């Protein structure tokens, strides 16, 4: 009932048509020829979500706002990658908890508030071996993609001796083969899918087909299996990399003279690299399969094209693979099959090998796809953008091309083709590193960094390192406070290399204005406290080195934060035996100067003692300076002498010489 | 042998860059000298016959030889026509990877040629050979590497007259040469490193865009059958694939409208049956409100009797007025049913 398309009436009073409706009209009408006389159609067929879509298209993403899924509360907006994931998954866990309660207490959810009833809110039917089931239940479970339920219903039907029709059995076989007889993630859990997809690709090349599963049982139980049944089981096996068995069944079907489907041939082409070792043998096999298809009059489709290109992309960087890829593309063009973004993705993989010669094929590809909106036509389409950006960065080093790719990504709904959160991150990682290397730093910070960070993309530590390196090269210290606060938020402050780099930048580029000096001192103190307050049991704890402490102390002293510097000095002094390395002499000398300024002779003596222990030969000059500038009492003089020996004698003797 | 292997491994790049065909060069130089008769070379020939064992003499001889070539204009001119390869563009190097094979053979050729020459000259063969090699391998003394003139190159070849300890083995000599080459190239690498870091912004690798015609040109030519037909695919499989495609581009909703679209697709909210004429939509909601109202009003006492009647009347009239419209759009399933409800 709900699915009956309802047609919209055209506006009866055109004058009344307000801005919104004219907008809707523009968005939805199909006849948009300017030349023709404007005719107001009697009726415009509209789907149930068309109006929502039209409204939605008026909203553009505000990069300064957190993603819609997060609570609009400063304390609940995640800023780091881990945070984003955790918050989203927490929400998803809440959804799952709700599902669980509905399942465990199904009796509480039988009231029917809504009219017409909303099926999605009703408790799920629970099946078991003894359930009274009919073939319709089986059909329903198949339609709802509930694999486990379908298996139970099917077994219940079998045990009761109910005959299942051939069509339904084939449907079930399809379902089982498609999902390897396993339950699949419910459509509901979009967040989980968004954060999960990446991990799935890792097990891509492993045999995951469960031998002897229900799909095989059903297939065997069929007397004289049809070509359709063969097609399904072969596709299921190749999809889950049970390649040898799939090939056996293919030959079996061949011998029986059955004509398999195009998709079955596609699935076989997709796994030729498992069937044959050598590249040329693989290609021969593909050609054979295609020739068979031609003989049988099977029209290839987009999936055939992409299967061939995918196979070619695994055949090394030789010219043969490239030539064949282009020839394939042309062959399919002649057949009227337009390549999808996935086809171009495989072309990029084939042409732009890491170790091969440079190829500028992306230019040719862009000429065909630029400024267009693309719809998903093949599952591999979602690989295009991340790979194109990878090629821009690693293969071509081409900023302009990267910008073109990025522009294409933001046309229409092309962003849907980004894939998942993992691919999105990688995409931006490539984009950022390329831009930060080749675009002037100010431009990068204003136009890219400020726009995309942190709501759309949170730079990984590696990207941050690259960015800091550029800051160092440009001596653009004014960005340091901002970057430090970002690093704190992104949880990068536990990376030793980043801390080292940022402290180096601050020490080597002493700022002229006092505000920045103050900020630097604050950062240094922050850094010190962060490292000091690390969890004892942390896995890779950062240990403060003498150099690091020296840099922190310098930054503190430059801003006259004497008491804090004293704390660092104390740390150095106390941990003299455990801290690796020692600060530079300039730092310690500066500390003594500041001690003199602040009239703190005992601190100075402690520092001088430390210098002497560390074996700095210049230590006497410090002692002399202290003695000259401050009037030391006997006790202090005694400890100073204890630290460095009889420095006054040295001093006097040198004075005498003069 | 070891040393030679080492040598060929260490410096292929440099040799290729600066002196791509040194072997031919050396050979030609010396054989030409031997076969021609000029005033200077006559005396040399005599010397050649005399000098046998003395190492110093061999060195002198070599120097004279080189000298004579430089002085003899004719030889210089004819020989400059030898095709001396230009230093190749470093950037292009990556593109022409195959040359790697050639380079090795050139080196071997060169080493062999040097060996031959040294033996022809006689004297301390090892020493002559190593000195020749050293001169060929350390071109930094010579003029700009871009020069194509043989004279200029040869002028650069000043023979080192410093006598080396006689005990020095050939392996040591070659090693020394290699050392020199290595430090030179190491120096170069460092030179390169600095400016690159600084000028990173400006530096953009030059790229030759080779146009590839994606769709024009030769095709596979496999699908020649004129009567290709779309194959019949199993429907469930196909719908599952479509589901996967849909899910691949279904991302967390980014605003409330997307959320509504998603919920609509998932069947969690009613599908908007009507378009911009919001009134119709309202009617539908009214109808539901009315339905809910009737039973609850029935159970209520007659306390609000008049009010209740007015209320229900209002709804009744409203739907009566809109009856045609409602039936037209299918919101009222059937006439009979509605009547029953109102009763």
mmCIF file of N, CA and C in Angstrom, chain B residues 102-211:
data_model
loop_
_atom_site.group_PDB
_atom_site.id
_atom_site.type_symbol
_atom_site.label_atom_id
_atom_site.label_comp_id
_atom_site.label_asym_id
_atom_site.label_seq_id
_atom_site.Cartn_x
_atom_site.Cartn_y
_atom_site.Cartn_z
ATOM 1 N N UNK B 102 72.328 -1.000 -20.257
ATOM 2 C CA UNK B 102 73.364 -0.518 -21.163
ATOM 3 C C UNK B 102 74.562 0.009 -20.388
ATOM 4 N N UNK B 103 74.250 0.746 -19.337
ATOM 5 C CA UNK B 103 75.312 1.394 -18.586
ATOM 6 C C UNK B 103 76.358 0.374 -18.161
ATOM 7 N N UNK B 104 75.928 -0.707 -17.657
ATOM 8 C CA UNK B 104 76.854 -1.721 -17.180
ATOM 9 C C UNK B 104 77.780 -2.173 -18.299
ATOM 10 N N UNK B 105 77.182 -2.408 -19.423
ATOM 11 C CA UNK B 105 78.001 -2.929 -20.498
ATOM 12 C C UNK B 105 79.018 -1.876 -20.936
ATOM 13 N N UNK B 106 78.606 -0.628 -20.894
ATOM 14 C CA UNK B 106 79.547 0.426 -21.261
ATOM 15 C C UNK B 106 80.733 0.419 -20.309
ATOM 16 N N UNK B 107 80.417 0.244 -19.045
ATOM 17 C CA UNK B 107 81.497 0.230 -18.076
ATOM 18 C C UNK B 107 82.454 -0.931 -18.331
ATOM 19 N N UNK B 108 81.858 -2.055 -18.581
ATOM 20 C CA UNK B 108 82.714 -3.214 -18.843
ATOM 21 C C UNK B 108 83.582 -2.966 -20.063
ATOM 22 N N UNK B 109 82.916 -2.426 -21.083
ATOM 23 C CA UNK B 109 83.664 -2.109 -22.301
ATOM 24 C C UNK B 109 84.845 -1.217 -21.972
ATOM 25 N N UNK B 110 84.540 -0.223 -21.166
ATOM 26 C CA UNK B 110 85.575 0.744 -20.853
ATOM 27 C C UNK B 110 86.745 0.086 -20.127
ATOM 28 N N UNK B 111 86.371 -0.715 -19.132
ATOM 29 C CA UNK B 111 87.428 -1.379 -18.368
ATOM 30 C C UNK B 111 88.258 -2.266 -19.287
ATOM 31 N N UNK B 112 87.583 -2.976 -20.153
ATOM 32 C CA UNK B 112 88.314 -3.841 -21.080
ATOM 33 C C UNK B 112 89.226 -3.028 -21.987
ATOM 34 N N UNK B 113 88.659 -1.912 -22.473
ATOM 35 C CA UNK B 113 89.450 -1.084 -23.377
ATOM 36 C C UNK B 113 90.693 -0.569 -22.689
ATOM 37 N N UNK B 114 90.532 -0.147 -21.447
ATOM 38 C CA UNK B 114 91.661 0.367 -20.695
ATOM 39 C C UNK B 114 92.710 -0.723 -20.523
ATOM 40 N N UNK B 115 92.214 -1.905 -20.213
ATOM 41 C CA UNK B 115 93.136 -3.034 -20.033
ATOM 42 C C UNK B 115 93.948 -3.260 -21.304
ATOM 43 N N UNK B 116 93.252 -3.289 -22.420
ATOM 44 C CA UNK B 116 93.903 -3.528 -23.700
ATOM 45 C C UNK B 116 94.972 -2.480 -23.965
ATOM 46 N N UNK B 117 94.551 -1.252 -23.765
ATOM 47 C CA UNK B 117 95.477 -0.158 -24.042
ATOM 48 C C UNK B 117 96.728 -0.288 -23.177
ATOM 49 N N UNK B 118 96.488 -0.578 -21.904
ATOM 50 C CA UNK B 118 97.621 -0.684 -20.987
ATOM 51 C C UNK B 118 98.559 -1.792 -21.419
ATOM 52 N N UNK B 119 98.004 -2.869 -21.882
ATOM 53 C CA UNK B 119 98.856 -3.971 -22.316
ATOM 54 C C UNK B 119 99.613 -3.604 -23.589
ATOM 55 N N UNK B 120 98.950 -2.928 -24.479
ATOM 56 C CA UNK B 120 99.599 -2.501 -25.721
ATOM 57 C C UNK B 120 100.789 -1.601 -25.428
ATOM 58 N N UNK B 121 100.602 -0.729 -24.451
ATOM 59 C CA UNK B 121 101.666 0.199 -24.124
ATOM 60 C C UNK B 121 102.824 -0.541 -23.481
ATOM 61 N N UNK B 122 102.510 -1.532 -22.699
ATOM 62 C CA UNK B 122 103.544 -2.258 -21.983
ATOM 63 C C UNK B 122 103.912 -1.527 -20.717
ATOM 64 N N UNK B 123 105.065 -1.853 -20.167
ATOM 65 C CA UNK B 123 105.471 -1.213 -18.914
ATOM 66 C C UNK B 123 104.670 -1.795 -17.773
ATOM 67 N N UNK B 124 104.477 -0.974 -16.756
ATOM 68 C CA UNK B 124 103.684 -1.435 -15.621
ATOM 69 C C UNK B 124 102.210 -1.391 -16.028
ATOM 70 N N UNK B 125 101.737 -2.516 -16.433
ATOM 71 C CA UNK B 125 100.387 -2.574 -17.002
ATOM 72 C C UNK B 125 99.354 -2.140 -15.965
ATOM 73 N N UNK B 126 99.508 -2.679 -14.754
ATOM 74 C CA UNK B 126 98.525 -2.376 -13.708
ATOM 75 C C UNK B 126 98.453 -0.879 -13.438
ATOM 76 N N UNK B 127 99.628 -0.313 -13.321
ATOM 77 C CA UNK B 127 99.670 1.104 -12.975
ATOM 78 C C UNK B 127 99.026 1.929 -14.075
ATOM 79 N N UNK B 128 99.421 1.662 -15.311
ATOM 80 C CA UNK B 128 98.866 2.413 -16.432
ATOM 81 C C UNK B 128 97.351 2.307 -16.431
ATOM 82 N N UNK B 129 96.927 1.105 -16.221
ATOM 83 C CA UNK B 129 95.491 0.851 -16.280
ATOM 84 C C UNK B 129 94.754 1.652 -15.208
ATOM 85 N N UNK B 130 95.306 1.559 -14.010
ATOM 86 C CA UNK B 130 94.596 2.225 -12.918
ATOM 87 C C UNK B 130 94.617 3.734 -13.094
ATOM 88 N N UNK B 131 95.744 4.250 -13.641
ATOM 89 C CA UNK B 131 95.787 5.699 -13.814
ATOM 90 C C UNK B 131 94.805 6.145 -14.874
ATOM 91 N N UNK B 132 94.751 5.361 -15.925
ATOM 92 C CA UNK B 132 93.763 5.684 -16.965
ATOM 93 C C UNK B 132 92.365 5.712 -16.376
ATOM 94 N N UNK B 133 92.097 4.680 -15.602
ATOM 95 C CA UNK B 133 90.779 4.593 -14.989
ATOM 96 C C UNK B 133 90.506 5.791 -14.102
ATOM 97 N N UNK B 134 91.549 6.126 -13.337
ATOM 98 C CA UNK B 134 91.331 7.222 -12.391
ATOM 99 C C UNK B 134 91.024 8.509 -13.133
ATOM 100 N N UNK B 135 91.691 8.692 -14.255
ATOM 101 C CA UNK B 135 91.433 9.913 -15.015
ATOM 102 C C UNK B 135 90.025 9.906 -15.593
ATOM 103 N N UNK B 136 89.626 8.750 -15.991
ATOM 104 C CA UNK B 136 88.291 8.676 -16.592
ATOM 105 C C UNK B 136 87.193 8.816 -15.545
ATOM 106 N N UNK B 137 87.539 8.397 -14.338
ATOM 107 C CA UNK B 137 86.508 8.386 -13.307
ATOM 108 C C UNK B 137 86.391 9.691 -12.544
ATOM 109 N N UNK B 138 87.442 10.517 -12.600
ATOM 110 C CA UNK B 138 87.347 11.760 -11.834
ATOM 111 C C UNK B 138 87.291 12.941 -12.774
ATOM 112 N N UNK B 139 86.196 13.129 -13.350
ATOM 113 C CA UNK B 139 86.086 14.181 -14.358
ATOM 114 C C UNK B 139 85.966 15.563 -13.745
ATOM 115 N N UNK B 140 85.980 15.636 -12.424
ATOM 116 C CA UNK B 140 85.780 16.943 -11.806
ATOM 117 C C UNK B 140 86.913 17.894 -12.178
ATOM 118 N N UNK B 141 88.082 17.332 -12.486
ATOM 119 C CA UNK B 141 89.208 18.199 -12.891
ATOM 120 C C UNK B 141 88.967 18.813 -14.252
ATOM 121 N N UNK B 142 88.220 18.142 -15.028
ATOM 122 C CA UNK B 142 88.093 18.559 -16.419
ATOM 123 C C UNK B 142 87.117 19.712 -16.548
ATOM 124 N N UNK B 143 86.986 20.142 -17.777
ATOM 125 C CA UNK B 143 86.135 21.295 -18.047
ATOM 126 C C UNK B 143 84.672 20.930 -17.803
ATOM 127 N N UNK B 144 83.838 21.884 -18.078
ATOM 128 C CA UNK B 144 82.401 21.679 -17.860
ATOM 129 C C UNK B 144 81.946 20.414 -18.588
ATOM 130 N N UNK B 145 81.135 19.646 -17.941
ATOM 131 C CA UNK B 145 80.734 18.374 -18.522
ATOM 132 C C UNK B 145 79.909 18.525 -19.790
ATOM 133 N N UNK B 146 79.483 19.736 -20.076
ATOM 134 C CA UNK B 146 78.659 19.893 -21.261
ATOM 135 C C UNK B 146 79.493 19.908 -22.539
ATOM 136 N N UNK B 147 80.821 20.066 -22.349
ATOM 137 C CA UNK B 147 81.641 20.209 -23.556
ATOM 138 C C UNK B 147 81.605 18.940 -24.393
ATOM 139 N N UNK B 148 81.567 19.150 -25.690
ATOM 140 C CA UNK B 148 81.540 18.004 -26.576
ATOM 141 C C UNK B 148 82.866 17.865 -27.284
ATOM 142 N N UNK B 149 83.724 18.780 -26.993
ATOM 143 C CA UNK B 149 84.985 18.800 -27.702
ATOM 144 C C UNK B 149 85.980 17.855 -27.040
ATOM 145 N N UNK B 150 86.503 16.963 -27.827
ATOM 146 C CA UNK B 150 87.446 15.985 -27.290
ATOM 147 C C UNK B 150 88.659 16.693 -26.698
ATOM 148 N N UNK B 151 89.114 17.714 -27.398
ATOM 149 C CA UNK B 151 90.293 18.438 -26.921
ATOM 150 C C UNK B 151 90.110 18.921 -25.501
ATOM 151 N N UNK B 152 88.983 19.512 -25.283
ATOM 152 C CA UNK B 152 88.751 20.092 -23.975
ATOM 153 C C UNK B 152 88.757 19.017 -22.899
ATOM 154 N N UNK B 153 88.186 17.902 -23.261
ATOM 155 C CA UNK B 153 88.145 16.823 -22.278
ATOM 156 C C UNK B 153 89.545 16.325 -21.984
ATOM 157 N N UNK B 154 90.272 16.133 -23.034
ATOM 158 C CA UNK B 154 91.602 15.564 -22.858
ATOM 159 C C UNK B 154 92.519 16.528 -22.123
ATOM 160 N N UNK B 155 92.344 17.827 -22.394
ATOM 161 C CA UNK B 155 93.146 18.820 -21.692
ATOM 162 C C UNK B 155 92.990 18.669 -20.194
ATOM 163 N N UNK B 156 91.811 18.356 -19.828
ATOM 164 C CA UNK B 156 91.528 18.206 -18.406
ATOM 165 C C UNK B 156 92.261 17.037 -17.783
ATOM 166 N N UNK B 157 92.672 16.106 -18.585
ATOM 167 C CA UNK B 157 93.282 14.903 -18.041
ATOM 168 C C UNK B 157 94.742 15.140 -17.715
ATOM 169 N N UNK B 158 94.978 15.678 -16.535
ATOM 170 C CA UNK B 158 96.364 15.870 -16.125
ATOM 171 C C UNK B 158 96.814 14.610 -15.417
ATOM 172 N N UNK B 159 97.886 14.056 -15.912
ATOM 173 C CA UNK B 159 98.339 12.811 -15.295
ATOM 174 C C UNK B 159 99.019 13.123 -13.968
ATOM 175 N N UNK B 160 98.629 12.373 -12.992
ATOM 176 C CA UNK B 160 99.199 12.556 -11.665
ATOM 177 C C UNK B 160 100.616 11.989 -11.662
ATOM 178 N N UNK B 161 101.563 12.881 -11.416
ATOM 179 C CA UNK B 161 102.954 12.432 -11.501
ATOM 180 C C UNK B 161 103.501 11.978 -10.169
ATOM 181 N N UNK B 162 102.754 12.188 -9.145
ATOM 182 C CA UNK B 162 103.241 11.774 -7.835
ATOM 183 C C UNK B 162 103.482 10.278 -7.817
ATOM 184 N N UNK B 163 104.701 9.941 -7.415
ATOM 185 C CA UNK B 163 104.983 8.501 -7.416
ATOM 186 C C UNK B 163 104.327 7.882 -6.195
ATOM 187 N N UNK B 164 103.677 6.796 -6.421
ATOM 188 C CA UNK B 164 103.011 6.110 -5.323
ATOM 189 C C UNK B 164 103.897 4.980 -4.852
ATOM 190 N N UNK B 165 103.713 4.580 -3.616
ATOM 191 C CA UNK B 165 104.514 3.460 -3.138
ATOM 192 C C UNK B 165 104.338 2.255 -4.058
ATOM 193 N N UNK B 166 105.479 1.682 -4.390
ATOM 194 C CA UNK B 166 105.459 0.609 -5.388
ATOM 195 C C UNK B 166 104.679 -0.602 -4.895
ATOM 196 N N UNK B 167 104.587 -0.737 -3.535
ATOM 197 C CA UNK B 167 103.929 -1.926 -3.002
ATOM 198 C C UNK B 167 102.408 -1.886 -3.203
ATOM 199 N N UNK B 168 101.917 -0.690 -3.512
ATOM 200 C CA UNK B 168 100.449 -0.570 -3.597
ATOM 201 C C UNK B 168 99.885 -1.531 -4.638
ATOM 202 N N UNK B 169 99.006 -2.368 -4.167
ATOM 203 C CA UNK B 169 98.446 -3.360 -5.083
ATOM 204 C C UNK B 169 97.383 -2.713 -5.966
ATOM 205 N N UNK B 170 97.006 -3.416 -6.958
ATOM 206 C CA UNK B 170 96.022 -2.864 -7.877
ATOM 207 C C UNK B 170 94.670 -2.695 -7.170
ATOM 208 N N UNK B 171 94.406 -3.656 -6.311
ATOM 209 C CA UNK B 171 93.133 -3.565 -5.571
ATOM 210 C C UNK B 171 93.071 -2.257 -4.801
ATOM 211 N N UNK B 172 94.232 -1.915 -4.166
ATOM 212 C CA UNK B 172 94.255 -0.674 -3.406
ATOM 213 C C UNK B 172 94.031 0.530 -4.302
ATOM 214 N N UNK B 173 94.692 0.449 -5.444
ATOM 215 C CA UNK B 173 94.578 1.582 -6.359
ATOM 216 C C UNK B 173 93.129 1.804 -6.781
ATOM 217 N N UNK B 174 92.504 0.715 -7.163
ATOM 218 C CA UNK B 174 91.111 0.836 -7.603
ATOM 219 C C UNK B 174 90.257 1.331 -6.451
ATOM 220 N N UNK B 175 90.566 0.808 -5.276
ATOM 221 C CA UNK B 175 89.789 1.216 -4.106
ATOM 222 C C UNK B 175 89.910 2.726 -3.874
ATOM 223 N N UNK B 176 91.148 3.200 -4.022
ATOM 224 C CA UNK B 176 91.349 4.635 -3.847
ATOM 225 C C UNK B 176 90.515 5.444 -4.827
ATOM 226 N N UNK B 177 90.532 4.955 -6.046
ATOM 227 C CA UNK B 177 89.770 5.657 -7.071
ATOM 228 C C UNK B 177 88.296 5.696 -6.697
ATOM 229 N N UNK B 178 87.856 4.525 -6.264
ATOM 230 C CA UNK B 178 86.446 4.431 -5.897
ATOM 231 C C UNK B 178 86.128 5.373 -4.757
ATOM 232 N N UNK B 179 87.068 5.440 -3.819
ATOM 233 C CA UNK B 179 86.873 6.311 -2.675
ATOM 234 C C UNK B 179 86.635 7.740 -3.130
ATOM 235 N N UNK B 180 87.518 8.140 -4.063
ATOM 236 C CA UNK B 180 87.402 9.495 -4.585
ATOM 237 C C UNK B 180 86.035 9.734 -5.180
ATOM 238 N N UNK B 181 85.662 8.803 -6.034
ATOM 239 C CA UNK B 181 84.392 8.954 -6.735
ATOM 240 C C UNK B 181 83.257 9.027 -5.733
ATOM 241 N N UNK B 182 83.374 8.164 -4.737
ATOM 242 C CA UNK B 182 82.268 8.085 -3.781
ATOM 243 C C UNK B 182 82.116 9.396 -3.003
ATOM 244 N N UNK B 183 83.270 9.927 -2.556
ATOM 245 C CA UNK B 183 83.155 11.160 -1.781
ATOM 246 C C UNK B 183 82.641 12.287 -2.650
ATOM 247 N N UNK B 184 83.041 12.267 -3.897
ATOM 248 C CA UNK B 184 82.545 13.320 -4.772
ATOM 249 C C UNK B 184 81.032 13.254 -4.913
ATOM 250 N N UNK B 185 80.581 12.043 -5.157
ATOM 251 C CA UNK B 185 79.140 11.930 -5.364
ATOM 252 C C UNK B 185 78.394 12.209 -4.071
ATOM 253 N N UNK B 186 79.017 11.821 -2.958
ATOM 254 C CA UNK B 186 78.363 12.093 -1.682
ATOM 255 C C UNK B 186 78.214 13.594 -1.490
ATOM 256 N N UNK B 187 79.281 14.305 -1.846
ATOM 257 C CA UNK B 187 79.243 15.751 -1.748
ATOM 258 C C UNK B 187 78.100 16.327 -2.562
ATOM 259 N N UNK B 188 77.916 15.771 -3.697
ATOM 260 C CA UNK B 188 76.875 16.266 -4.582
ATOM 261 C C UNK B 188 75.507 16.107 -3.961
ATOM 262 N N UNK B 189 75.316 14.914 -3.387
ATOM 263 C CA UNK B 189 74.012 14.643 -2.802
ATOM 264 C C UNK B 189 73.688 15.692 -1.762
ATOM 265 N N UNK B 190 74.715 16.002 -0.931
ATOM 266 C CA UNK B 190 74.464 16.992 0.105
ATOM 267 C C UNK B 190 74.144 18.346 -0.502
ATOM 268 N N UNK B 191 74.886 18.686 -1.540
ATOM 269 C CA UNK B 191 74.623 19.960 -2.186
ATOM 270 C C UNK B 191 73.177 20.043 -2.608
ATOM 271 N N UNK B 192 72.706 18.936 -3.110
ATOM 272 C CA UNK B 192 71.359 18.937 -3.656
ATOM 273 C C UNK B 192 70.322 19.056 -2.541
ATOM 274 N N UNK B 193 70.645 18.381 -1.442
ATOM 275 C CA UNK B 193 69.665 18.304 -0.359
ATOM 276 C C UNK B 193 69.207 19.678 0.112
ATOM 277 N N UNK B 194 70.152 20.589 0.299
ATOM 278 C CA UNK B 194 69.799 21.856 0.922
ATOM 279 C C UNK B 194 68.808 22.681 0.131
ATOM 280 N N UNK B 195 69.220 23.055 -1.073
ATOM 281 C CA UNK B 195 68.323 23.955 -1.791
ATOM 282 C C UNK B 195 66.937 23.343 -1.985
ATOM 283 N N UNK B 196 66.886 22.022 -2.037
ATOM 284 C CA UNK B 196 65.575 21.426 -2.271
ATOM 285 C C UNK B 196 64.645 21.732 -1.111
ATOM 286 N N UNK B 197 65.198 21.580 0.082
ATOM 287 C CA UNK B 197 64.350 21.822 1.244
ATOM 288 C C UNK B 197 63.848 23.264 1.283
ATOM 289 N N UNK B 198 64.756 24.159 0.911
ATOM 290 C CA UNK B 198 64.359 25.558 1.023
ATOM 291 C C UNK B 198 63.375 25.953 -0.056
ATOM 292 N N UNK B 199 63.650 25.537 -1.261
ATOM 293 C CA UNK B 199 62.810 25.979 -2.364
ATOM 294 C C UNK B 199 61.686 24.991 -2.655
ATOM 295 N N UNK B 200 61.297 24.296 -1.625
ATOM 296 C CA UNK B 200 60.300 23.266 -1.869
ATOM 297 C C UNK B 200 59.007 23.804 -2.467
ATOM 298 N N UNK B 201 58.646 24.997 -2.040
ATOM 299 C CA UNK B 201 57.389 25.541 -2.549
ATOM 300 C C UNK B 201 57.436 25.730 -4.045
ATOM 301 N N UNK B 202 58.557 26.311 -4.461
ATOM 302 C CA UNK B 202 58.634 26.684 -5.869
ATOM 303 C C UNK B 202 58.816 25.463 -6.762
ATOM 304 N N UNK B 203 59.609 24.530 -6.213
ATOM 305 C CA UNK B 203 59.984 23.416 -7.067
ATOM 306 C C UNK B 203 58.778 22.566 -7.410
ATOM 307 N N UNK B 204 58.511 22.464 -8.640
ATOM 308 C CA UNK B 204 57.456 21.538 -9.053
ATOM 309 C C UNK B 204 58.049 20.692 -10.158
ATOM 310 N N UNK B 205 58.052 19.404 -9.976
ATOM 311 C CA UNK B 205 58.703 18.578 -10.969
ATOM 312 C C UNK B 205 58.098 18.822 -12.351
ATOM 313 N N UNK B 206 58.974 18.973 -13.274
ATOM 314 C CA UNK B 206 58.464 19.155 -14.628
ATOM 315 C C UNK B 206 57.798 17.890 -15.077
ATOM 316 N N UNK B 207 56.693 18.051 -15.732
ATOM 317 C CA UNK B 207 55.978 16.849 -16.131
ATOM 318 C C UNK B 207 55.615 16.960 -17.601
ATOM 319 N N UNK B 208 55.893 15.915 -18.284
ATOM 320 C CA UNK B 208 55.504 15.887 -19.676
ATOM 321 C C UNK B 208 54.160 15.165 -19.746
ATOM 322 N N UNK B 209 53.150 15.900 -20.108
ATOM 323 C CA UNK B 209 51.831 15.265 -20.195
ATOM 324 C C UNK B 209 51.726 14.544 -21.534
ATOM 325 N N UNK B 210 51.712 13.235 -21.419
ATOM 326 C CA UNK B 210 51.562 12.441 -22.640
ATOM 327 C C UNK B 210 50.097 12.138 -22.811
ATOM 328 N N UNK B 211 49.544 12.665 -23.834
ATOM 329 C CA UNK B 211 48.119 12.462 -24.008
ATOM 330 C C UNK B 211 47.821 11.020 -24.399
#
